[in-house]
Tab-separated table of C-alpha atoms and ligand atoms in Angstrom:
chain	number	residue	atom	x	y	z
Y	1	UNK	CA	22.755	18.199	-8.967
Y	2	UNK	CA	19.137	17.160	-9.358
Y	3	UNK	CA	17.034	14.757	-7.332
Y	4	UNK	CA	14.501	12.425	-8.874
Y	5	UNK	CA	12.159	9.599	-7.899
Y	6	UNK	CA	9.698	7.363	-9.736
Y	7	UNK	CA	6.604	5.893	-8.062
Y	8	UNK	CA	3.708	3.651	-9.069
Y	9	UNK	CA	0.131	3.772	-7.758
Y	10	UNK	CA	-3.149	2.074	-8.653
Y	11	UNK	CA	-6.580	3.680	-8.950
Y	12	UNK	CA	-9.300	2.570	-6.548
Y	13	UNK	CA	-13.036	1.923	-6.771
Y	14	UNK	CA	-15.147	3.455	-4.017
Y	15	UNK	CA	-17.711	1.102	-2.471
Y	16	UNK	CA	-18.905	3.965	-0.237
Y	17	UNK	CA	-18.362	7.190	-2.126
Y	18	UNK	CA	-16.969	10.615	-1.396
Y	19	UNK	CA	-18.955	13.500	-2.837
Y	20	UNK	CA	-18.716	17.050	-1.451
Y	21	UNK	CA	-16.141	18.749	0.758
Y	22	UNK	CA	-16.181	20.490	4.141
Y	23	UNK	CA	-13.009	22.285	3.084
Y	24	UNK	CA	-12.680	22.665	-0.663
Y	25	UNK	CA	-9.024	23.705	-0.669
Y	26	UNK	CA	-7.728	20.949	1.619
Y	27	UNK	CA	-10.295	18.471	0.264
Y	28	UNK	CA	-11.651	17.506	3.686
Y	29	UNK	CA	-14.677	15.375	2.696
Y	30	UNK	CA	-18.238	15.672	4.004
Y	31	UNK	CA	-18.270	11.919	4.673
Y	32	UNK	CA	-15.885	8.993	5.084
Y	33	UNK	CA	-15.503	6.474	2.254
Y	34	UNK	CA	-14.379	2.883	1.604
Y	35	UNK	CA	-12.632	1.561	-1.484
Y	36	UNK	CA	-10.665	-1.264	-3.050
Y	37	UNK	CA	-7.244	-0.501	-4.567
Y	38	UNK	CA	-7.153	-1.812	-8.150
Y	39	UNK	CA	-4.203	-3.887	-9.298
Y	40	UNK	CA	-4.087	-4.243	-13.093
Y	41	UNK	CA	-4.387	-0.506	-13.713
Y	42	UNK	CA	-1.558	1.818	-12.757
Y	43	UNK	CA	0.035	5.234	-13.073
Y	44	UNK	CA	3.819	5.577	-13.106
Y	45	UNK	CA	5.166	9.038	-12.309
Y	46	UNK	CA	8.672	10.455	-12.296
Y	47	UNK	CA	9.478	13.719	-10.542
Y	48	UNK	CA	12.869	15.393	-11.009
Y	49	UNK	CA	13.772	18.697	-9.348
Y	50	UNK	CA	16.317	20.846	-11.205
Y	51	UNK	CA	18.004	23.990	-9.804
Y	52	UNK	CA	18.076	25.665	-13.230
Y	53	UNK	CA	14.353	25.306	-14.096
Y	54	UNK	CA	12.146	28.424	-14.013
Y	55	UNK	CA	8.759	26.706	-13.765
Y	56	UNK	CA	7.277	23.228	-13.367
Y	57	UNK	CA	6.786	21.079	-16.452
Y	58	UNK	CA	4.258	18.290	-16.876
Y	59	UNK	CA	4.003	15.504	-19.454
Y	60	UNK	CA	1.088	13.050	-19.381
Y	61	UNK	CA	0.982	10.080	-21.773
Y	62	UNK	CA	3.873	11.644	-23.690
Y	63	UNK	CA	2.075	14.992	-24.229
Y	64	UNK	CA	3.147	18.277	-22.632
Y	65	UNK	CA	0.348	19.709	-20.458
Y	66	UNK	CA	-0.300	23.442	-19.920
Y	67	UNK	CA	-3.123	25.509	-18.412
Y	68	UNK	CA	-5.274	24.234	-15.543
Y	69	UNK	CA	-3.757	20.722	-15.613
Y	70	UNK	CA	-0.261	22.093	-15.077
Y	71	UNK	CA	-1.427	24.669	-12.515
Y	72	UNK	CA	-3.093	21.973	-10.412
Y	73	UNK	CA	0.130	19.947	-10.315
Y	74	UNK	CA	2.174	23.115	-9.652
Y	75	UNK	CA	-0.058	24.069	-6.702
Y	76	UNK	CA	0.454	20.567	-5.360
Y	77	UNK	CA	4.255	20.737	-5.803
Y	78	UNK	CA	4.202	24.107	-4.004
Y	79	UNK	CA	3.029	22.258	-0.871
Y	80	UNK	CA	5.870	19.753	-1.205
Y	81	UNK	CA	8.368	22.601	-1.678
Y	82	UNK	CA	7.025	24.365	1.402
Y	83	UNK	CA	7.250	21.248	3.557
Y	84	UNK	CA	10.684	20.179	2.326
Y	85	UNK	CA	12.341	23.597	2.112
Y	86	UNK	CA	13.428	22.680	-1.438
Y	87	UNK	CA	12.534	25.585	-3.723
Y	88	UNK	CA	13.456	23.977	-7.073
Y	89	UNK	CA	10.980	23.477	-9.903
Y	90	UNK	CA	10.277	20.008	-11.216
Y	91	UNK	CA	9.792	18.041	-14.394
Y	92	UNK	CA	6.897	15.597	-13.906
Y	93	UNK	CA	6.375	12.716	-16.333
Y	94	UNK	CA	3.308	10.535	-15.882
Y	95	UNK	CA	2.069	7.477	-17.749
Y	96	UNK	CA	-1.098	5.458	-17.071
Y	97	UNK	CA	-2.129	2.193	-18.702
Y	98	UNK	CA	-5.803	3.273	-18.894
Y	99	UNK	CA	-7.767	6.311	-20.221
Y	100	UNK	CA	-7.648	9.487	-18.116
Y	101	UNK	CA	-10.599	11.592	-16.980
Y	102	UNK	CA	-13.294	9.081	-17.849
Y	103	UNK	CA	-14.484	7.924	-14.442
Y	104	UNK	CA	-11.733	5.353	-13.894
Y	105	UNK	CA	-10.327	7.467	-11.083
Y	106	UNK	CA	-7.191	8.459	-12.986
Y	107	UNK	CA	-6.674	11.403	-10.625
Y	108	UNK	CA	-6.492	8.964	-7.687
Y	109	UNK	CA	-3.574	6.939	-9.044
Y	110	UNK	CA	-1.997	10.070	-10.554
Y	111	UNK	CA	-1.890	12.093	-7.324
Y	112	UNK	CA	-0.960	9.050	-5.219
Y	113	UNK	CA	2.036	8.311	-7.469
Y	114	UNK	CA	2.889	12.023	-7.602
Y	115	UNK	CA	2.795	12.305	-3.781
Y	116	UNK	CA	5.271	9.492	-3.302
Y	117	UNK	CA	7.572	10.520	-6.180
Y	118	UNK	CA	7.568	14.244	-5.351
Y	119	UNK	CA	8.028	13.878	-1.583
Y	120	UNK	CA	10.858	11.357	-2.083
Y	121	UNK	CA	12.611	13.468	-4.729
Y	122	UNK	CA	12.301	16.482	-2.396
Y	123	UNK	CA	14.117	14.541	0.323
Y	124	UNK	CA	11.085	13.919	2.565
Y	125	UNK	CA	10.482	10.445	3.931
Y	126	UNK	CA	6.790	10.340	4.687
Y	127	UNK	CA	4.860	7.615	6.510
Y	128	UNK	CA	1.837	6.048	4.784
Y	129	UNK	CA	-0.460	8.342	6.776
Y	130	UNK	CA	1.487	11.466	5.812
Y	131	UNK	CA	1.466	10.404	2.159
Y	132	UNK	CA	-2.279	9.771	2.271
Y	133	UNK	CA	-2.868	13.286	3.650
Y	134	UNK	CA	-0.602	14.830	1.008
Y	135	UNK	CA	-2.278	12.854	-1.817
Y	136	UNK	CA	-5.686	14.007	-0.528
Y	137	UNK	CA	-4.765	17.642	-1.166
Y	138	UNK	CA	-4.249	16.817	-4.882
Y	139	UNK	CA	-7.386	14.717	-5.346
Y	140	UNK	CA	-9.552	13.441	-2.487
Y	141	UNK	CA	-9.804	9.877	-3.731
Y	142	UNK	CA	-5.985	9.765	-4.147
Y	143	UNK	CA	-5.719	9.523	-0.347
Y	144	UNK	CA	-7.214	6.007	-0.734
Y	145	UNK	CA	-4.688	4.947	-3.408
Y	146	UNK	CA	-1.753	5.198	-0.987
Y	147	UNK	CA	-2.687	2.127	1.143
Y	148	UNK	CA	-3.361	-1.268	-0.456
Y	149	UNK	CA	-6.247	-3.736	-0.323
Y	150	UNK	CA	-9.524	-2.602	1.223
Y	151	UNK	CA	-9.196	0.970	2.392
Y	152	UNK	CA	-11.153	3.386	4.560
Y	153	UNK	CA	-10.697	7.171	4.412
Y	154	UNK	CA	-11.765	8.711	7.682
Y	155	UNK	CA	-13.312	12.065	6.877
Y	156	UNK	CA	-11.766	13.939	9.807
Y	157	UNK	CA	-12.194	17.639	10.406
Y	158	UNK	CA	-8.822	19.083	9.395
Y	159	UNK	CA	-5.629	18.209	7.507
Y	160	UNK	CA	-4.120	16.170	10.373
Y	161	UNK	CA	-7.006	13.742	10.899
Y	162	UNK	CA	-8.258	13.242	7.324
Y	163	UNK	CA	-6.402	10.252	5.830
Y	164	UNK	CA	-6.913	6.695	4.597
Y	165	UNK	CA	-5.740	3.355	5.977
Y	166	UNK	CA	-6.067	-0.295	5.074
Y	167	UNK	CA	-8.854	-2.262	6.821
Y	168	UNK	CA	-7.900	-5.567	5.128
Y	169	UNK	CA	-5.005	-6.578	2.879
Y	170	UNK	CA	-5.402	-7.403	-0.842
Y	171	UNK	CA	-5.343	-11.156	-0.078
Y	172	UNK	CA	-8.347	-10.870	2.276
Y	173	UNK	CA	-11.036	-11.413	-0.391
Y	174	UNK	CA	-10.768	-12.546	-4.020
Y	175	UNK	CA	-13.014	-9.887	-5.493
Y	176	UNK	CA	-12.680	-8.703	-9.074
Y	177	UNK	CA	-13.695	-5.321	-10.448
Y	178	UNK	CA	-14.514	-5.661	-14.148
Y	179	UNK	CA	-14.274	-2.087	-15.365
Y	180	UNK	CA	-16.751	-1.826	-18.232
Y	181	UNK	CA	-15.666	0.955	-20.563
Y	182	UNK	CA	-18.661	2.569	-22.234
Y	183	UNK	CA	-16.864	5.736	-23.269
Y	184	UNK	CA	-13.300	7.000	-23.037
Y	185	UNK	CA	-14.339	10.593	-23.826
Y	186	UNK	CA	-13.241	13.042	-21.108
Y	187	UNK	CA	-16.194	13.927	-18.877
Y	188	UNK	CA	-17.890	17.309	-19.192
Y	189	UNK	CA	-17.697	18.213	-15.494
Y	190	UNK	CA	-14.668	17.051	-13.566
Y	191	UNK	CA	-15.026	15.938	-9.951
Y	192	UNK	CA	-13.340	19.050	-8.489
Y	193	UNK	CA	-16.215	21.143	-9.918
Y	194	UNK	CA	-18.728	18.422	-9.085
Y	195	UNK	CA	-17.842	18.402	-5.361
Y	196	UNK	CA	-18.589	22.138	-5.220
Y	197	UNK	CA	-22.118	21.499	-6.555
Y	198	UNK	CA	-22.967	18.786	-3.988
Y	199	UNK	CA	-24.434	21.203	-1.382
Y	200	UNK	CA	-26.849	22.608	-3.996
Y	201	UNK	CA	-28.776	19.305	-3.969
Y	202	UNK	CA	-31.444	19.024	-1.247
Y	203	UNK	CA	-30.561	15.302	-1.095
Y	204	UNK	CA	-26.930	15.839	-0.044
Y	205	UNK	CA	-27.717	16.393	3.680
Y	206	UNK	CA	-29.651	13.120	3.823
Y	207	UNK	CA	-26.828	11.292	2.014
Y	208	UNK	CA	-24.202	12.662	4.398
Y	209	UNK	CA	-26.164	12.074	7.605
Y	210	UNK	CA	-26.763	8.430	6.606
Y	211	UNK	CA	-23.069	7.855	5.762
Y	212	UNK	CA	-22.008	6.150	9.012
Y	213	UNK	CA	-24.758	3.513	8.553
Y	214	UNK	CA	-23.495	2.728	5.046
Y	215	UNK	CA	-19.843	2.739	6.164
Y	216	UNK	CA	-20.617	0.287	8.986
Y	217	UNK	CA	-22.537	-2.065	6.685
Y	218	UNK	CA	-19.825	-1.953	4.019
Y	219	UNK	CA	-16.942	-2.450	6.483
Y	220	UNK	CA	-18.676	-5.462	8.081
Y	221	UNK	CA	-19.544	-6.956	4.678
Y	222	UNK	CA	-15.873	-6.744	3.674
Y	223	UNK	CA	-14.534	-8.105	6.956
Y	224	UNK	CA	-17.070	-10.986	6.892
Y	225	UNK	CA	-16.690	-11.524	3.126
Y	226	UNK	CA	-20.473	-11.298	2.790
Y	227	UNK	CA	-21.046	-10.608	-0.914
Y	228	UNK	CA	-24.821	-10.194	-0.764
Y	229	UNK	CA	-24.537	-7.574	1.998
Y	230	UNK	CA	-21.741	-5.806	0.110
Y	231	UNK	CA	-23.785	-5.782	-3.119
Y	232	UNK	CA	-26.811	-4.202	-1.438
Y	233	UNK	CA	-24.900	-1.354	0.212
Y	234	UNK	CA	-22.551	-0.681	-2.725
Y	235	UNK	CA	-25.457	-0.261	-5.153
Y	236	UNK	CA	-27.477	1.850	-2.738
Y	237	UNK	CA	-24.499	4.128	-2.054
Y	238	UNK	CA	-23.755	4.614	-5.758
Y	239	UNK	CA	-27.407	5.439	-6.463
Y	240	UNK	CA	-27.463	7.935	-3.578
Y	241	UNK	CA	-24.408	9.760	-4.929
Y	242	UNK	CA	-25.863	9.890	-8.450
Y	243	UNK	CA	-29.208	11.103	-7.038
Y	244	UNK	CA	-27.293	14.029	-5.485
Y	245	UNK	CA	-25.454	14.666	-8.759
Y	246	UNK	CA	-28.675	14.614	-10.799
Y	247	UNK	CA	-30.443	16.991	-8.413
Y	248	UNK	CA	-27.685	19.606	-7.987
Y	249	UNK	CA	-27.888	22.971	-9.668
Y	250	UNK	CA	-26.821	22.753	-12.423
Y	251	UNK	CA	-27.549	19.001	-12.512
Y	252	UNK	CA	-24.845	16.489	-13.394
Y	253	UNK	CA	-25.787	13.466	-15.494
Y	254	UNK	CA	-22.886	11.067	-15.847
Y	255	UNK	CA	-24.979	8.091	-16.958
Y	256	UNK	CA	-25.509	7.164	-20.603
Y	257	UNK	CA	-28.182	4.801	-21.958
Y	258	UNK	CA	-25.584	1.993	-21.938
Y	259	UNK	CA	-24.812	2.737	-18.261
Y	260	UNK	CA	-28.448	2.149	-17.311
Y	261	UNK	CA	-28.590	-0.962	-19.502
Y	262	UNK	CA	-25.590	-2.341	-17.579
Y	263	UNK	CA	-27.133	-1.601	-14.173
Y	264	UNK	CA	-30.242	-3.549	-15.183
Y	265	UNK	CA	-28.333	-6.501	-16.633
Y	266	UNK	CA	-26.199	-6.848	-13.477
Y	267	UNK	CA	-29.338	-6.728	-11.330
Y	268	UNK	CA	-30.894	-9.514	-13.441
Y	269	UNK	CA	-27.771	-11.673	-13.113
Y	270	UNK	CA	-27.780	-11.271	-9.328
Y	271	UNK	CA	-31.465	-12.187	-9.153
Y	272	UNK	CA	-30.565	-15.433	-10.925
Y	273	UNK	CA	-28.053	-16.205	-8.150
Y	274	UNK	CA	-24.744	-14.830	-9.474
Y	275	UNK	CA	-22.737	-12.860	-6.878
Y	276	UNK	CA	-22.323	-9.637	-8.867
Y	277	UNK	CA	-23.098	-5.946	-8.331
Y	278	UNK	CA	-22.392	-2.609	-9.978
Y	279	UNK	CA	-21.145	0.833	-8.988
Y	280	UNK	CA	-20.440	4.009	-10.967
Y	281	UNK	CA	-18.116	6.954	-10.289
Y	282	UNK	CA	-18.191	10.386	-11.942
Y	283	UNK	CA	-18.417	9.053	-15.492
Y	284	UNK	CA	-20.478	6.687	-17.675
Y	285	UNK	CA	-18.364	3.569	-17.089
Y	286	UNK	CA	-19.648	0.777	-14.880
Y	287	UNK	CA	-17.596	-1.149	-12.337
Y	288	UNK	CA	-18.937	-4.698	-12.129
Y	289	UNK	CA	-17.831	-6.294	-8.866
Y	290	UNK	CA	-17.783	-10.086	-8.721
Y	291	UNK	CA	-15.896	-13.072	-7.292
Y	292	UNK	CA	-12.744	-14.255	-9.043
Y	293	UNK	CA	-14.282	-17.657	-9.919
Y	294	UNK	CA	-16.913	-15.977	-12.139
Y	295	UNK	CA	-14.816	-13.167	-13.596
Y	296	UNK	CA	-13.772	-14.840	-16.878
Y	297	UNK	CA	-17.310	-15.891	-17.851
Y	298	UNK	CA	-18.724	-12.535	-16.832
Y	299	UNK	CA	-16.106	-10.635	-18.823
Y	300	UNK	CA	-17.077	-12.574	-21.968
Y	301	UNK	CA	-20.756	-11.836	-21.373
Y	302	UNK	CA	-20.034	-8.147	-20.777
Y	303	UNK	CA	-18.016	-7.829	-23.995
Y	304	UNK	CA	-21.030	-9.146	-25.955
Y	305	UNK	CA	-23.244	-6.258	-24.806
Y	306	UNK	CA	-23.671	-3.483	-27.430
Y	307	UNK	CA	-21.799	-0.218	-26.695
Y	308	UNK	CA	-19.268	-1.897	-24.405
Y	309	UNK	CA	-15.906	-0.696	-25.747
Y	310	UNK	CA	-13.673	-2.706	-23.445
Y	311	UNK	CA	-13.526	-4.508	-20.101
Y	312	UNK	CA	-10.508	-4.247	-17.780
Y	313	UNK	CA	-9.982	-6.981	-15.211
Y	314	UNK	CA	-8.738	-5.573	-11.902
Y	315	UNK	CA	-8.373	-7.110	-8.461
Y	316	UNK	CA	-7.383	-6.007	-4.941
Y	317	UNK	CA	-3.855	-4.653	-5.131
Y	318	UNK	CA	-1.050	-3.206	-3.059
Y	319	UNK	CA	-0.481	0.399	-2.124
Y	320	UNK	CA	1.681	3.016	-3.846
Y	321	UNK	CA	5.355	2.077	-4.079
Y	322	UNK	CA	8.649	3.588	-5.041
Y	323	UNK	CA	10.290	2.240	-8.196
Y	324	UNK	CA	13.591	4.098	-7.964
Y	325	UNK	CA	15.295	7.251	-6.800
Y	326	UNK	CA	18.439	8.989	-7.898
Y	327	UNK	CA	20.461	12.011	-6.857
Y	328	UNK	CA	21.780	12.831	-10.328
Y	329	UNK	CA	18.563	12.670	-12.304
Y	330	UNK	CA	20.422	10.610	-14.929
Y	331	UNK	CA	19.029	7.153	-14.225
Y	332	UNK	CA	15.500	6.834	-15.638
Y	333	UNK	CA	12.574	5.227	-13.820
V	401	LIG	O1	-10.983	12.458	-5.925
V	401	LIG	P1	-11.960	13.118	-6.816
V	401	LIG	O2	-12.038	14.604	-6.588
V	401	LIG	O3	-11.724	12.760	-8.247
V	401	LIG	O4	-13.428	12.585	-6.444
V	401	LIG	C1	-13.832	11.263	-6.700
V	401	LIG	C2	-15.279	11.123	-6.535
V	401	LIG	C3	-15.857	9.774	-6.929
V	401	LIG	O5	-14.978	9.024	-7.727
V	401	LIG	C4	-17.120	10.021	-7.751
V	401	LIG	C5	-16.254	8.975	-5.691
V	401	LIG	C6	-15.104	8.387	-4.918
V	401	LIG	O6	-15.236	8.304	-3.683
V	401	LIG	O7	-14.090	7.958	-5.519
């Protein structure tokens, strides 16, 4: 008999970013972070454990995955096997409705969905906090895709106290994240490698020691729904992370000419009185944060800008959830 479960999770956009680890293996971050869980984009993952399998198998977007991608998932499943006492190998099938590895935090939704599906299929019934810790070990930002709405990941010092929780539900504030796709090419340096380079930048210490100031400003801006305050701190935090990236050794440049063009356009719009700001993760794409009432007009304007491939409309969403589970493995999720 096999056990299977299917779970869904959304990516998230960090308003205060995570870059660099205290513990690389457990992904204990150097600083806390704050994000918004993004409804509209999702990853759906099925995990089925079979007694007769000899190794784990992974399929992403219909394609079988081998090498480092499979090993990363296998290492993650090893943890689940250890905790559950279930030694069976698994078949993992994952599907996202957005491009992977391009700075749209696909690893966040992927490892959040995998955490819930794998732990459930292995017979564990984890609390939100336990799931957030487990997801963190797969990809740091995945810890923030377990809870919904506006989410804070407390850095902590060890596995037990490093997890994310919701600071306000999705209905708290009608923000929209217009994800401006400039390129869907996979990035040259993934974030796992990038985090390791963070301490080589002389700016990283300053970024980390200033983190509680930025977290406090961002948390208050969210709780008070103060867009102007949010815009200021979100843009400063993104620039600080990219300053660290650009000054590490070797340096990481995720921005493209169109990325910079977008930053400047958004700044101009805000100067004219529109509540809008931008933030960028480890890729060239730009997240344009605005209020729901302006999102349709802004999307049209964004699509008219040269080099913009696409714009996804996303809004504050719920946490990871279970779609189905089965003890025969026959019923599909
Ligand atoms: O979770 P990772 O290892 O993919 O790191 C994500 C890092 C950033 O997206 C650049 C920032 C963040 O806090 O999400």
